[in-house]
Structure formats: structure tokens, C-alpha cells
């Protein structure tokens, strides 16, 4: 289950409250900044969903899946070298072309055992198409397989025939983009067989084929939605048939993955879907929970409507419970993603759903701290991202994090983790240093947090970010340096920045082509390194 590229798409659902906005109100229109960045938060969350696909591949999933043996629809990733092929290529090419030709003859045959003859030839073609390492699909398409398979999907056909035909199409759709598009004439039939009139095995196999098509491109997703695939796939999630629900959920996650939120919004409004999601997440079936969790990932990343609906349920508690109980990497990833998306929605989530006085809040921080200690770098990065959204909440949330072991872990990661993790950690620590706006609409600095972090050596990590080629990381580092320059007591900030090598890091951006970074570098200098501030400055606030 994977697709386009993991934070190829950078992690966008990051909460935008308050970091580095404590500067004098006369310098900045804070109301305008909060409004601008609040809107940006929604857009970033929607864009962020594009990163999920590649990260799922890194978690050993594929957007498109080859269906091997067995009718129970258990998933196999098609990998090079799987199902070793002993025959010579000319023999295999001949076998594939012959299988298509025999299917053509079987379809025209009207005698006794005509149905069984079609089933046998379909099964042989399916077995060839279920192999990897040889261009069976290309040969089958060149031989004219698609119109023949479409005929075999006609209503009134035996279930076994329908199943084998859909299976062949599933594996053709698992091929190249051009091969997937070859299924276009069969899509209405595949969608039609998702209905209640079809057996569960047939509808499940058709859902698998459609999931492969949806995983190919946005163009094909839009086509499937326009042809009515969303509702029947959603209804397949309603029963308690684990295999069917698992396949339908996987296909749905490919179908709604955006960036357009309309499909996700339509899905959440379908009667029974929310109850089904909650019910399936509570079950002990890990594979089922993984697929349903990915549906939640896309719903919460793309649709504000879906996020609002989900937050009115106990889904956060369910996700936290599963996270705390899980030691399975493939299940932890979507759980973290779902929680992070939900935490990035609005103040209601962090201030009400995660009330600092409730046990669930401490529970999730503890679970996230365990992820920070994981040997898997991806989990560390994900956990830091979720924490950054909680850290953007109330002062009570910030204090709860600071009292946990998370802070010491974050400081260690900022000092020595790989760059991508370090950048996520910087968001958390930065958010912990600034309180949200008070009743007068003025954010304020949490001086005790800033001083504690700086005393424990975090400034070196932020200055290192300024030296990186990544402009987002540089922006984070520049903002934190400004916090230190303007916020540390007794004018200590200047000495600390000089000692940590921050002056050279800032000067790099004084002639940078990026205007925002030039301004921040100038503000950093104005904050006490070269001269005192003589007038109003435009201060860019970090999007957190």
C-alpha cells in the first residue's frame, strides 16, 4: 500500500500556533498572523497526505498489489525474484499468448462443459499473470486479453468464472501505468460487481482490482469516483467479514488519497462508515486495523468535515490504546499518522479531547516517548511530529510534556539524530518555549522552558539547522536564535549565540536570495549581536 513518495511530501499537518511570536506586539499584527497561518495549517495538512504513499512503501507496502495464490485475498507485494521462473522466455511468451488464444476459443465454445472450459483457461492465464520477473502482462495485452476478460465479467456468469476474470484484471492493473490504463473498458463491470448481488469473493476480488487502478494516478481515481466506486466500496466496510473489510479499506485509502478533499468528505458522510471504522479499529485483527487506520489517515489529512466528525467520537482513545499495545511497525505508522493529523486540526482537540487533566493525555505522551526511543528512525520522526502538535496546545500541555521523559529524549535527538528527525524535534522544542495567545491576544515567552533547553545545550542543534541547505530547517534555526537573543535574561543570549558559532550561521543569510530569511537574519543581528533595534521590524513567525 504505497504510492507516491514519503515525505515526498513533507509532513504537512503541523500545528501552527504560536512559536516565535512573543515579540513586542507593536512589531507584528498578531491577529493577522494567526489568521494567515491558521489557514495555512489546513492547506499544509492536505498537501501532507501526498507524503504518506511513499512512507507506506518504506513500511513494506505497495500502492498496487499482485494477487498470488489463494482466494482469501491475503496481500502480497510483487517483488523482483518472487516466484522463480525456470522456463526460457520464448517458452513463457508462447504460453501466455496461447492462454489468451485458448480463452478466446473457450468463450466461443457452446458445447457441454463450456463454463468449466472458460474457468480452466482463465485459471491458466491467471497463474501466468500471478508471476513476476517476466512481462506476462505485456504479452497478454498484446494478445487481446482485455476484451475477453470483460466478456467473462458479464452478469449471470458463474462465480468461479467471475473470480478468475477479476483476478486476471487485478494483476494486469498491478503492472505499469499503461497496463493499468488498459483496464478502462472493464471499470464499470468491476464496480457493478461490488454490489450485494455478487458473492463476497467476487466483490472482494473486484475491489482489489479497483484498488490497484486507484493507486495508479489521480486521473484514474477521479474516473473511478465519477463512475460510482466510492459508495459500494464504503458499504463493503460495514460487515464484520475481516478479509472483505481489509480489502475494501485498502482500496478506499487509495481512492480518497487526494489531494482533493471531496471524496474523503463524501466517504465520512456515508451512513454506517464512522461506526464501522471505530468497530474495526477495536478488534484484535492487526492487518484489519492497519488498513482501517490508513483510511483514517487520509480522512483526517484531507477533509475538515471528516476530522470534525471523527473527533466527536472516541477515536483518539481507540488510537492511543492501539498505539500503546502495539509492537508492530506496520500498525504503529498509521496510528501515529492518524493521531498527528487529528492533533493538527484545531484547538478543540488539544484543549478538550486531550485535556491535560485526563489520563489519556499522559498516556499518549508516554507512548510517544517510547516511539522516540525506538530503533526505527521513521517512528522517531513521526512521534516528534505528533508531539509538536500537542506542544502547540495550552501551557498545561507544554508543562505536561516538559515533566515527562520526552524532553530529555528530544534534546538527545536534536544533538545527534539524522537531519530529518532533528528538524521535527526542533518544532517540538520551539513550541514548548512559547505560550499561546492570552485573553488579550498576545502570545508570551515561556522563559523557564527556554532557559532550561538552552542550558542543556539545545542551541548548538538549532544553529546546526541554520547551516543546512534546507530552507525550512534554516528558518526554524533562525527563529530560535532570535528567541535566545531577545529572551534570555541579563543579555546572556548574545554571548551564548557567539560561543555556539551562531554569528557565522546568521551572516550566511544576510545576502540570501530568500527575502524572508534575509529579514530574519537582519532581525537576528538587530536582536543584539551588532546593534540595538531602532525601529519596527517585520518578524516572520515559524509555522508549527
PDB file of C-alpha atoms in Angstrom, residues 274-510:
ATOM      1  CA  UNK A 274     -17.882   6.002  11.094  1.00  0.00           C
ATOM      2  CA  UNK A 275     -19.307   3.231  13.285  1.00  0.00           C
ATOM      3  CA  UNK A 276     -17.590   0.639  11.088  1.00  0.00           C
ATOM      4  CA  UNK A 277     -14.232   2.397  11.378  1.00  0.00           C
ATOM      5  CA  UNK A 278     -14.457   2.522  15.172  1.00  0.00           C
ATOM      6  CA  UNK A 279     -15.660  -1.068  15.422  1.00  0.00           C
ATOM      7  CA  UNK A 280     -12.900  -2.469  13.234  1.00  0.00           C
ATOM      8  CA  UNK A 281     -10.175  -0.467  14.984  1.00  0.00           C
ATOM      9  CA  UNK A 282     -11.178  -2.029  18.290  1.00  0.00           C
ATOM     10  CA  UNK A 283     -10.686  -5.565  17.008  1.00  0.00           C
ATOM     11  CA  UNK A 284      -7.607  -7.654  17.641  1.00  0.00           C
ATOM     12  CA  UNK A 285      -7.071  -8.296  13.914  1.00  0.00           C
ATOM     13  CA  UNK A 286      -3.861  -6.338  13.287  1.00  0.00           C
ATOM     14  CA  UNK A 287      -3.988  -6.477   9.476  1.00  0.00           C
ATOM     15  CA  UNK A 288      -7.557  -5.215   9.510  1.00  0.00           C
ATOM     16  CA  UNK A 289      -6.688  -2.390  11.914  1.00  0.00           C
ATOM     17  CA  UNK A 290      -3.749  -1.359   9.735  1.00  0.00           C
ATOM     18  CA  UNK A 291      -5.914  -0.933   6.638  1.00  0.00           C
ATOM     19  CA  UNK A 292      -8.660   0.913   8.508  1.00  0.00           C
ATOM     20  CA  UNK A 293      -6.057   3.139  10.168  1.00  0.00           C
ATOM     21  CA  UNK A 294      -4.830   4.208   6.743  1.00  0.00           C
ATOM     22  CA  UNK A 295      -8.378   5.227   5.851  1.00  0.00           C
ATOM     23  CA  UNK A 296      -8.375   7.394   8.978  1.00  0.00           C
ATOM     24  CA  UNK A 297      -5.013   8.867   7.935  1.00  0.00           C
ATOM     25  CA  UNK A 298      -6.430  10.118   4.652  1.00  0.00           C
ATOM     26  CA  UNK A 299      -9.771  11.200   6.085  1.00  0.00           C
ATOM     27  CA  UNK A 300      -8.111  13.282   8.797  1.00  0.00           C
ATOM     28  CA  UNK A 301      -5.442  14.697   6.485  1.00  0.00           C
ATOM     29  CA  UNK A 302      -7.739  15.771   3.673  1.00  0.00           C
ATOM     30  CA  UNK A 303     -11.163  16.652   4.994  1.00  0.00           C
ATOM     31  CA  UNK A 304     -12.014  19.117   7.744  1.00  0.00           C
ATOM     32  CA  UNK A 305     -15.516  17.686   7.756  1.00  0.00           C
ATOM     33  CA  UNK A 306     -14.202  14.161   8.298  1.00  0.00           C
ATOM     34  CA  UNK A 307     -11.844  15.344  11.023  1.00  0.00           C
ATOM     35  CA  UNK A 308     -14.661  17.128  12.832  1.00  0.00           C
ATOM     36  CA  UNK A 309     -16.892  14.052  12.665  1.00  0.00           C
ATOM     37  CA  UNK A 310     -14.139  11.732  13.912  1.00  0.00           C
ATOM     38  CA  UNK A 311     -13.238  13.998  16.821  1.00  0.00           C
ATOM     39  CA  UNK A 312     -16.780  13.762  18.129  1.00  0.00           C
ATOM     40  CA  UNK A 313     -16.229  10.042  18.678  1.00  0.00           C
ATOM     41  CA  UNK A 314     -13.789   8.213  20.948  1.00  0.00           C
ATOM     42  CA  UNK A 315     -11.368   7.584  18.088  1.00  0.00           C
ATOM     43  CA  UNK A 316      -8.446   9.328  19.811  1.00  0.00           C
ATOM     44  CA  UNK A 317      -8.769   6.992  22.787  1.00  0.00           C
ATOM     45  CA  UNK A 318      -9.008   3.985  20.465  1.00  0.00           C
ATOM     46  CA  UNK A 319      -5.915   5.037  18.515  1.00  0.00           C
ATOM     47  CA  UNK A 320      -3.944   5.700  21.703  1.00  0.00           C
ATOM     48  CA  UNK A 321      -4.938   2.319  23.137  1.00  0.00           C
ATOM     49  CA  UNK A 322      -3.804   0.550  19.976  1.00  0.00           C
ATOM     50  CA  UNK A 323      -0.576   2.532  19.894  1.00  0.00           C
ATOM     51  CA  UNK A 324       0.257   1.653  23.479  1.00  0.00           C
ATOM     52  CA  UNK A 325      -0.472  -2.028  22.910  1.00  0.00           C
ATOM     53  CA  UNK A 326       1.236  -2.407  19.538  1.00  0.00           C
ATOM     54  CA  UNK A 327       4.771  -3.573  18.828  1.00  0.00           C
ATOM     55  CA  UNK A 328       4.098  -3.990  15.110  1.00  0.00           C
ATOM     56  CA  UNK A 329       5.833  -1.361  12.982  1.00  0.00           C
ATOM     57  CA  UNK A 330       3.261  -1.581  10.186  1.00  0.00           C
ATOM     58  CA  UNK A 331       0.430  -0.785  12.595  1.00  0.00           C
ATOM     59  CA  UNK A 332       2.247   1.924  14.567  1.00  0.00           C
ATOM     60  CA  UNK A 333       2.911   4.057  11.488  1.00  0.00           C
ATOM     61  CA  UNK A 334      -0.721   4.751  10.512  1.00  0.00           C
ATOM     62  CA  UNK A 335      -1.694   5.095  14.173  1.00  0.00           C
ATOM     63  CA  UNK A 336       0.863   7.860  14.631  1.00  0.00           C
ATOM     64  CA  UNK A 337      -0.145   9.482  11.368  1.00  0.00           C
ATOM     65  CA  UNK A 338      -3.822   9.451  12.323  1.00  0.00           C
ATOM     66  CA  UNK A 339      -3.125  10.929  15.751  1.00  0.00           C
ATOM     67  CA  UNK A 340      -0.856  13.579  14.285  1.00  0.00           C
ATOM     68  CA  UNK A 341      -3.467  14.636  11.745  1.00  0.00           C
ATOM     69  CA  UNK A 342      -6.179  14.812  14.398  1.00  0.00           C
ATOM     70  CA  UNK A 343      -3.926  16.788  16.728  1.00  0.00           C
ATOM     71  CA  UNK A 344      -3.243  19.314  13.977  1.00  0.00           C
ATOM     72  CA  UNK A 345      -6.897  20.104  13.391  1.00  0.00           C
ATOM     73  CA  UNK A 346      -7.798  22.856  15.865  1.00  0.00           C
ATOM     74  CA  UNK A 347      -7.523  23.985  19.475  1.00  0.00           C
ATOM     75  CA  UNK A 348     -10.518  21.855  20.443  1.00  0.00           C
ATOM     76  CA  UNK A 349      -8.519  18.681  20.011  1.00  0.00           C
ATOM     77  CA  UNK A 350      -5.558  19.527  22.193  1.00  0.00           C
ATOM     78  CA  UNK A 351      -7.503  21.549  24.743  1.00  0.00           C
ATOM     79  CA  UNK A 352     -10.596  19.348  25.121  1.00  0.00           C
ATOM     80  CA  UNK A 353     -10.006  15.899  23.662  1.00  0.00           C
ATOM     81  CA  UNK A 354      -6.511  15.863  25.180  1.00  0.00           C
ATOM     82  CA  UNK A 355      -7.374  17.615  28.407  1.00  0.00           C
ATOM     83  CA  UNK A 356      -4.158  17.756  30.491  1.00  0.00           C
ATOM     84  CA  UNK A 357      -6.132  16.507  33.477  1.00  0.00           C
ATOM     85  CA  UNK A 358      -7.273  13.357  31.706  1.00  0.00           C
ATOM     86  CA  UNK A 359      -5.345  10.126  31.824  1.00  0.00           C
ATOM     87  CA  UNK A 360      -5.355   9.803  28.030  1.00  0.00           C
ATOM     88  CA  UNK A 361      -3.076  12.820  27.617  1.00  0.00           C
ATOM     89  CA  UNK A 362      -0.314  11.459  29.817  1.00  0.00           C
ATOM     90  CA  UNK A 363      -0.859   8.074  28.211  1.00  0.00           C
ATOM     91  CA  UNK A 364      -0.246   9.362  24.703  1.00  0.00           C
ATOM     92  CA  UNK A 365       2.842  11.333  25.742  1.00  0.00           C
ATOM     93  CA  UNK A 366       4.226   8.193  27.345  1.00  0.00           C
ATOM     94  CA  UNK A 367       3.533   6.171  24.177  1.00  0.00           C
ATOM     95  CA  UNK A 368       5.154   8.832  22.015  1.00  0.00           C
ATOM     96  CA  UNK A 369       8.189   8.859  24.301  1.00  0.00           C
ATOM     97  CA  UNK A 370       8.542   5.130  23.748  1.00  0.00           C
ATOM     98  CA  UNK A 371       8.483   5.761  19.993  1.00  0.00           C
ATOM     99  CA  UNK A 372      11.263   8.330  20.413  1.00  0.00           C
ATOM    100  CA  UNK A 373      13.365   5.537  21.910  1.00  0.00           C
ATOM    101  CA  UNK A 374      12.642   3.182  19.014  1.00  0.00           C
ATOM    102  CA  UNK A 375      15.424   1.854  16.804  1.00  0.00           C
ATOM    103  CA  UNK A 376      13.307   2.822  13.797  1.00  0.00           C
ATOM    104  CA  UNK A 377      14.164   6.350  12.698  1.00  0.00           C
ATOM    105  CA  UNK A 378      10.805   6.743  10.988  1.00  0.00           C
ATOM    106  CA  UNK A 379       8.974   6.205  14.283  1.00  0.00           C
ATOM    107  CA  UNK A 380      11.146   8.792  15.997  1.00  0.00           C
ATOM    108  CA  UNK A 381      10.311  11.288  13.293  1.00  0.00           C
ATOM    109  CA  UNK A 382       6.590  10.523  13.424  1.00  0.00           C
ATOM    110  CA  UNK A 383       6.461  10.686  17.209  1.00  0.00           C
ATOM    111  CA  UNK A 384       8.221  14.055  17.223  1.00  0.00           C
ATOM    112  CA  UNK A 385       5.712  15.345  14.695  1.00  0.00           C
ATOM    113  CA  UNK A 386       2.736  14.312  16.850  1.00  0.00           C
ATOM    114  CA  UNK A 387       4.389  15.825  19.923  1.00  0.00           C
ATOM    115  CA  UNK A 388       4.890  19.098  18.050  1.00  0.00           C
ATOM    116  CA  UNK A 389       1.141  19.353  17.628  1.00  0.00           C
ATOM    117  CA  UNK A 390       0.462  18.635  21.303  1.00  0.00           C
ATOM    118  CA  UNK A 391       3.214  21.085  22.256  1.00  0.00           C
ATOM    119  CA  UNK A 392       1.373  23.766  20.296  1.00  0.00           C
ATOM    120  CA  UNK A 393      -1.541  23.479  22.731  1.00  0.00           C
ATOM    121  CA  UNK A 394      -2.073  25.114  26.099  1.00  0.00           C
ATOM    122  CA  UNK A 395       0.587  25.905  28.687  1.00  0.00           C
ATOM    123  CA  UNK A 396      -0.672  22.893  30.635  1.00  0.00           C
ATOM    124  CA  UNK A 397       0.073  20.651  27.647  1.00  0.00           C
ATOM    125  CA  UNK A 398       3.564  22.107  27.346  1.00  0.00           C
ATOM    126  CA  UNK A 399       4.216  21.587  31.044  1.00  0.00           C
ATOM    127  CA  UNK A 400       2.970  18.017  30.857  1.00  0.00           C
ATOM    128  CA  UNK A 401       5.474  17.273  28.089  1.00  0.00           C
ATOM    129  CA  UNK A 402       8.275  19.019  29.977  1.00  0.00           C
ATOM    130  CA  UNK A 403       7.601  16.885  33.057  1.00  0.00           C
ATOM    131  CA  UNK A 404       7.868  13.677  31.025  1.00  0.00           C
ATOM    132  CA  UNK A 405      10.930  11.864  29.757  1.00  0.00           C
ATOM    133  CA  UNK A 406      10.120  13.176  26.284  1.00  0.00           C
ATOM    134  CA  UNK A 407      12.168  16.362  26.733  1.00  0.00           C
ATOM    135  CA  UNK A 408      15.429  14.611  27.587  1.00  0.00           C
ATOM    136  CA  UNK A 409      14.885  12.308  24.611  1.00  0.00           C
ATOM    137  CA  UNK A 410      14.154  15.258  22.335  1.00  0.00           C
ATOM    138  CA  UNK A 411      17.304  17.078  23.445  1.00  0.00           C
ATOM    139  CA  UNK A 412      19.370  13.970  22.746  1.00  0.00           C
ATOM    140  CA  UNK A 413      17.841  13.627  19.285  1.00  0.00           C
ATOM    141  CA  UNK A 414      18.411  17.297  18.467  1.00  0.00           C
ATOM    142  CA  UNK A 415      22.092  16.816  19.310  1.00  0.00           C
ATOM    143  CA  UNK A 416      22.763  13.617  17.427  1.00  0.00           C
ATOM    144  CA  UNK A 417      19.878  12.372  15.287  1.00  0.00           C
ATOM    145  CA  UNK A 418      19.790  12.372  11.468  1.00  0.00           C
ATOM    146  CA  UNK A 419      18.732  15.644   9.919  1.00  0.00           C
ATOM    147  CA  UNK A 420      15.082  14.811   9.203  1.00  0.00           C
ATOM    148  CA  UNK A 421      14.463  13.767  12.817  1.00  0.00           C
ATOM    149  CA  UNK A 422      16.368  16.759  14.149  1.00  0.00           C
ATOM    150  CA  UNK A 423      14.127  19.120  12.209  1.00  0.00           C
ATOM    151  CA  UNK A 424      10.964  17.547  13.639  1.00  0.00           C
ATOM    152  CA  UNK A 425      12.403  17.730  17.152  1.00  0.00           C
ATOM    153  CA  UNK A 426      13.153  21.422  16.670  1.00  0.00           C
ATOM    154  CA  UNK A 427       9.464  22.054  16.045  1.00  0.00           C
ATOM    155  CA  UNK A 428       8.574  20.443  19.369  1.00  0.00           C
ATOM    156  CA  UNK A 429      11.152  22.312  21.427  1.00  0.00           C
ATOM    157  CA  UNK A 430      10.269  25.602  19.781  1.00  0.00           C
ATOM    158  CA  UNK A 431       6.573  25.156  20.517  1.00  0.00           C
ATOM    159  CA  UNK A 432       7.352  24.364  24.136  1.00  0.00           C
ATOM    160  CA  UNK A 433       9.002  27.769  24.533  1.00  0.00           C
ATOM    161  CA  UNK A 434       6.017  29.925  23.593  1.00  0.00           C
ATOM    162  CA  UNK A 435       2.618  30.148  25.254  1.00  0.00           C
ATOM    163  CA  UNK A 436      -0.480  30.581  23.095  1.00  0.00           C
ATOM    164  CA  UNK A 437      -2.227  33.936  22.956  1.00  0.00           C
ATOM    165  CA  UNK A 438      -3.819  35.062  26.207  1.00  0.00           C
ATOM    166  CA  UNK A 439      -7.160  36.777  26.562  1.00  0.00           C
ATOM    167  CA  UNK A 440      -5.698  39.948  25.074  1.00  0.00           C
ATOM    168  CA  UNK A 441      -4.457  38.053  22.045  1.00  0.00           C
ATOM    169  CA  UNK A 442      -0.777  38.326  22.991  1.00  0.00           C
ATOM    170  CA  UNK A 443       1.485  35.271  22.891  1.00  0.00           C
ATOM    171  CA  UNK A 444       4.222  35.145  25.505  1.00  0.00           C
ATOM    172  CA  UNK A 445       7.565  33.513  26.075  1.00  0.00           C
ATOM    173  CA  UNK A 446       7.848  30.579  28.490  1.00  0.00           C
ATOM    174  CA  UNK A 447      11.191  31.689  29.841  1.00  0.00           C
ATOM    175  CA  UNK A 448      11.751  28.755  32.174  1.00  0.00           C
ATOM    176  CA  UNK A 449      11.405  26.322  29.277  1.00  0.00           C
ATOM    177  CA  UNK A 450      13.720  28.326  27.018  1.00  0.00           C
ATOM    178  CA  UNK A 451      16.379  28.699  29.699  1.00  0.00           C
ATOM    179  CA  UNK A 452      16.232  25.005  30.580  1.00  0.00           C
ATOM    180  CA  UNK A 453      16.585  23.891  26.973  1.00  0.00           C
ATOM    181  CA  UNK A 454      19.445  26.304  26.271  1.00  0.00           C
ATOM    182  CA  UNK A 455      21.240  25.277  29.487  1.00  0.00           C
ATOM    183  CA  UNK A 456      21.033  21.689  28.263  1.00  0.00           C
ATOM    184  CA  UNK A 457      22.799  22.556  25.023  1.00  0.00           C
ATOM    185  CA  UNK A 458      19.976  22.755  22.501  1.00  0.00           C
ATOM    186  CA  UNK A 459      21.280  25.973  20.912  1.00  0.00           C
ATOM    187  CA  UNK A 460      24.004  24.059  19.064  1.00  0.00           C
ATOM    188  CA  UNK A 461      21.369  21.875  17.418  1.00  0.00           C
ATOM    189  CA  UNK A 462      19.328  24.867  16.249  1.00  0.00           C
ATOM    190  CA  UNK A 463      22.410  26.630  14.886  1.00  0.00           C
ATOM    191  CA  UNK A 464      23.273  23.449  13.010  1.00  0.00           C
ATOM    192  CA  UNK A 465      19.864  23.666  11.334  1.00  0.00           C
ATOM    193  CA  UNK A 466      20.692  27.201  10.173  1.00  0.00           C
ATOM    194  CA  UNK A 467      23.730  25.806   8.372  1.00  0.00           C
ATOM    195  CA  UNK A 468      21.676  23.266   6.421  1.00  0.00           C
ATOM    196  CA  UNK A 469      20.726  23.723   2.772  1.00  0.00           C
ATOM    197  CA  UNK A 470      17.095  23.023   3.712  1.00  0.00           C
ATOM    198  CA  UNK A 471      15.432  26.453   3.946  1.00  0.00           C
ATOM    199  CA  UNK A 472      12.689  25.258   6.268  1.00  0.00           C
ATOM    200  CA  UNK A 473      15.301  23.982   8.716  1.00  0.00           C
ATOM    201  CA  UNK A 474      17.220  27.235   8.429  1.00  0.00           C
ATOM    202  CA  UNK A 475      14.060  29.193   9.209  1.00  0.00           C
ATOM    203  CA  UNK A 476      13.478  27.114  12.346  1.00  0.00           C
ATOM    204  CA  UNK A 477      17.044  27.708  13.496  1.00  0.00           C
ATOM    205  CA  UNK A 478      16.938  31.451  12.814  1.00  0.00           C
ATOM    206  CA  UNK A 479      13.716  31.830  14.745  1.00  0.00           C
ATOM    207  CA  UNK A 480      15.115  30.007  17.748  1.00  0.00           C
ATOM    208  CA  UNK A 481      18.289  32.103  17.686  1.00  0.00           C
ATOM    209  CA  UNK A 482      16.078  35.169  17.785  1.00  0.00           C
ATOM    210  CA  UNK A 483      14.262  33.702  20.797  1.00  0.00           C
ATOM    211  CA  UNK A 484      17.576  33.271  22.566  1.00  0.00           C
ATOM    212  CA  UNK A 485      18.855  36.740  21.646  1.00  0.00           C
ATOM    213  CA  UNK A 486      15.724  38.530  22.773  1.00  0.00           C
ATOM    214  CA  UNK A 487      14.556  36.214  25.524  1.00  0.00           C
ATOM    215  CA  UNK A 488      17.478  35.003  27.611  1.00  0.00           C
ATOM    216  CA  UNK A 489      17.802  37.023  30.827  1.00  0.00           C
ATOM    217  CA  UNK A 490      20.578  39.530  31.594  1.00  0.00           C
ATOM    218  CA  UNK A 491      21.562  39.891  27.932  1.00  0.00           C
ATOM    219  CA  UNK A 492      23.069  36.413  28.035  1.00  0.00           C
ATOM    220  CA  UNK A 493      21.692  35.480  24.637  1.00  0.00           C
ATOM    221  CA  UNK A 494      24.343  37.308  22.627  1.00  0.00           C
ATOM    222  CA  UNK A 495      27.230  35.554  24.390  1.00  0.00           C
ATOM    223  CA  UNK A 496      25.607  32.166  24.026  1.00  0.00           C
ATOM    224  CA  UNK A 497      24.967  32.625  20.319  1.00  0.00           C
ATOM    225  CA  UNK A 498      28.521  33.887  19.734  1.00  0.00           C
ATOM    226  CA  UNK A 499      30.003  30.973  21.684  1.00  0.00           C
ATOM    227  CA  UNK A 500      27.947  28.436  19.744  1.00  0.00           C
ATOM    228  CA  UNK A 501      29.044  29.851  16.380  1.00  0.00           C
ATOM    229  CA  UNK A 502      25.712  31.425  15.606  1.00  0.00           C
ATOM    230  CA  UNK A 503      27.073  34.665  14.167  1.00  0.00           C
ATOM    231  CA  UNK A 504      28.610  32.987  11.136  1.00  0.00           C
ATOM    232  CA  UNK A 505      25.429  30.971  10.618  1.00  0.00           C
ATOM    233  CA  UNK A 506      23.292  34.130  10.648  1.00  0.00           C
ATOM    234  CA  UNK A 507      25.611  36.117   8.382  1.00  0.00           C
ATOM    235  CA  UNK A 508      25.213  33.494   5.685  1.00  0.00           C
ATOM    236  CA  UNK A 509      21.634  34.658   5.188  1.00  0.00           C
ATOM    237  CA  UNK A 510      22.220  38.414   5.168  1.00  0.00           C
TER     238      UNK A 510
END
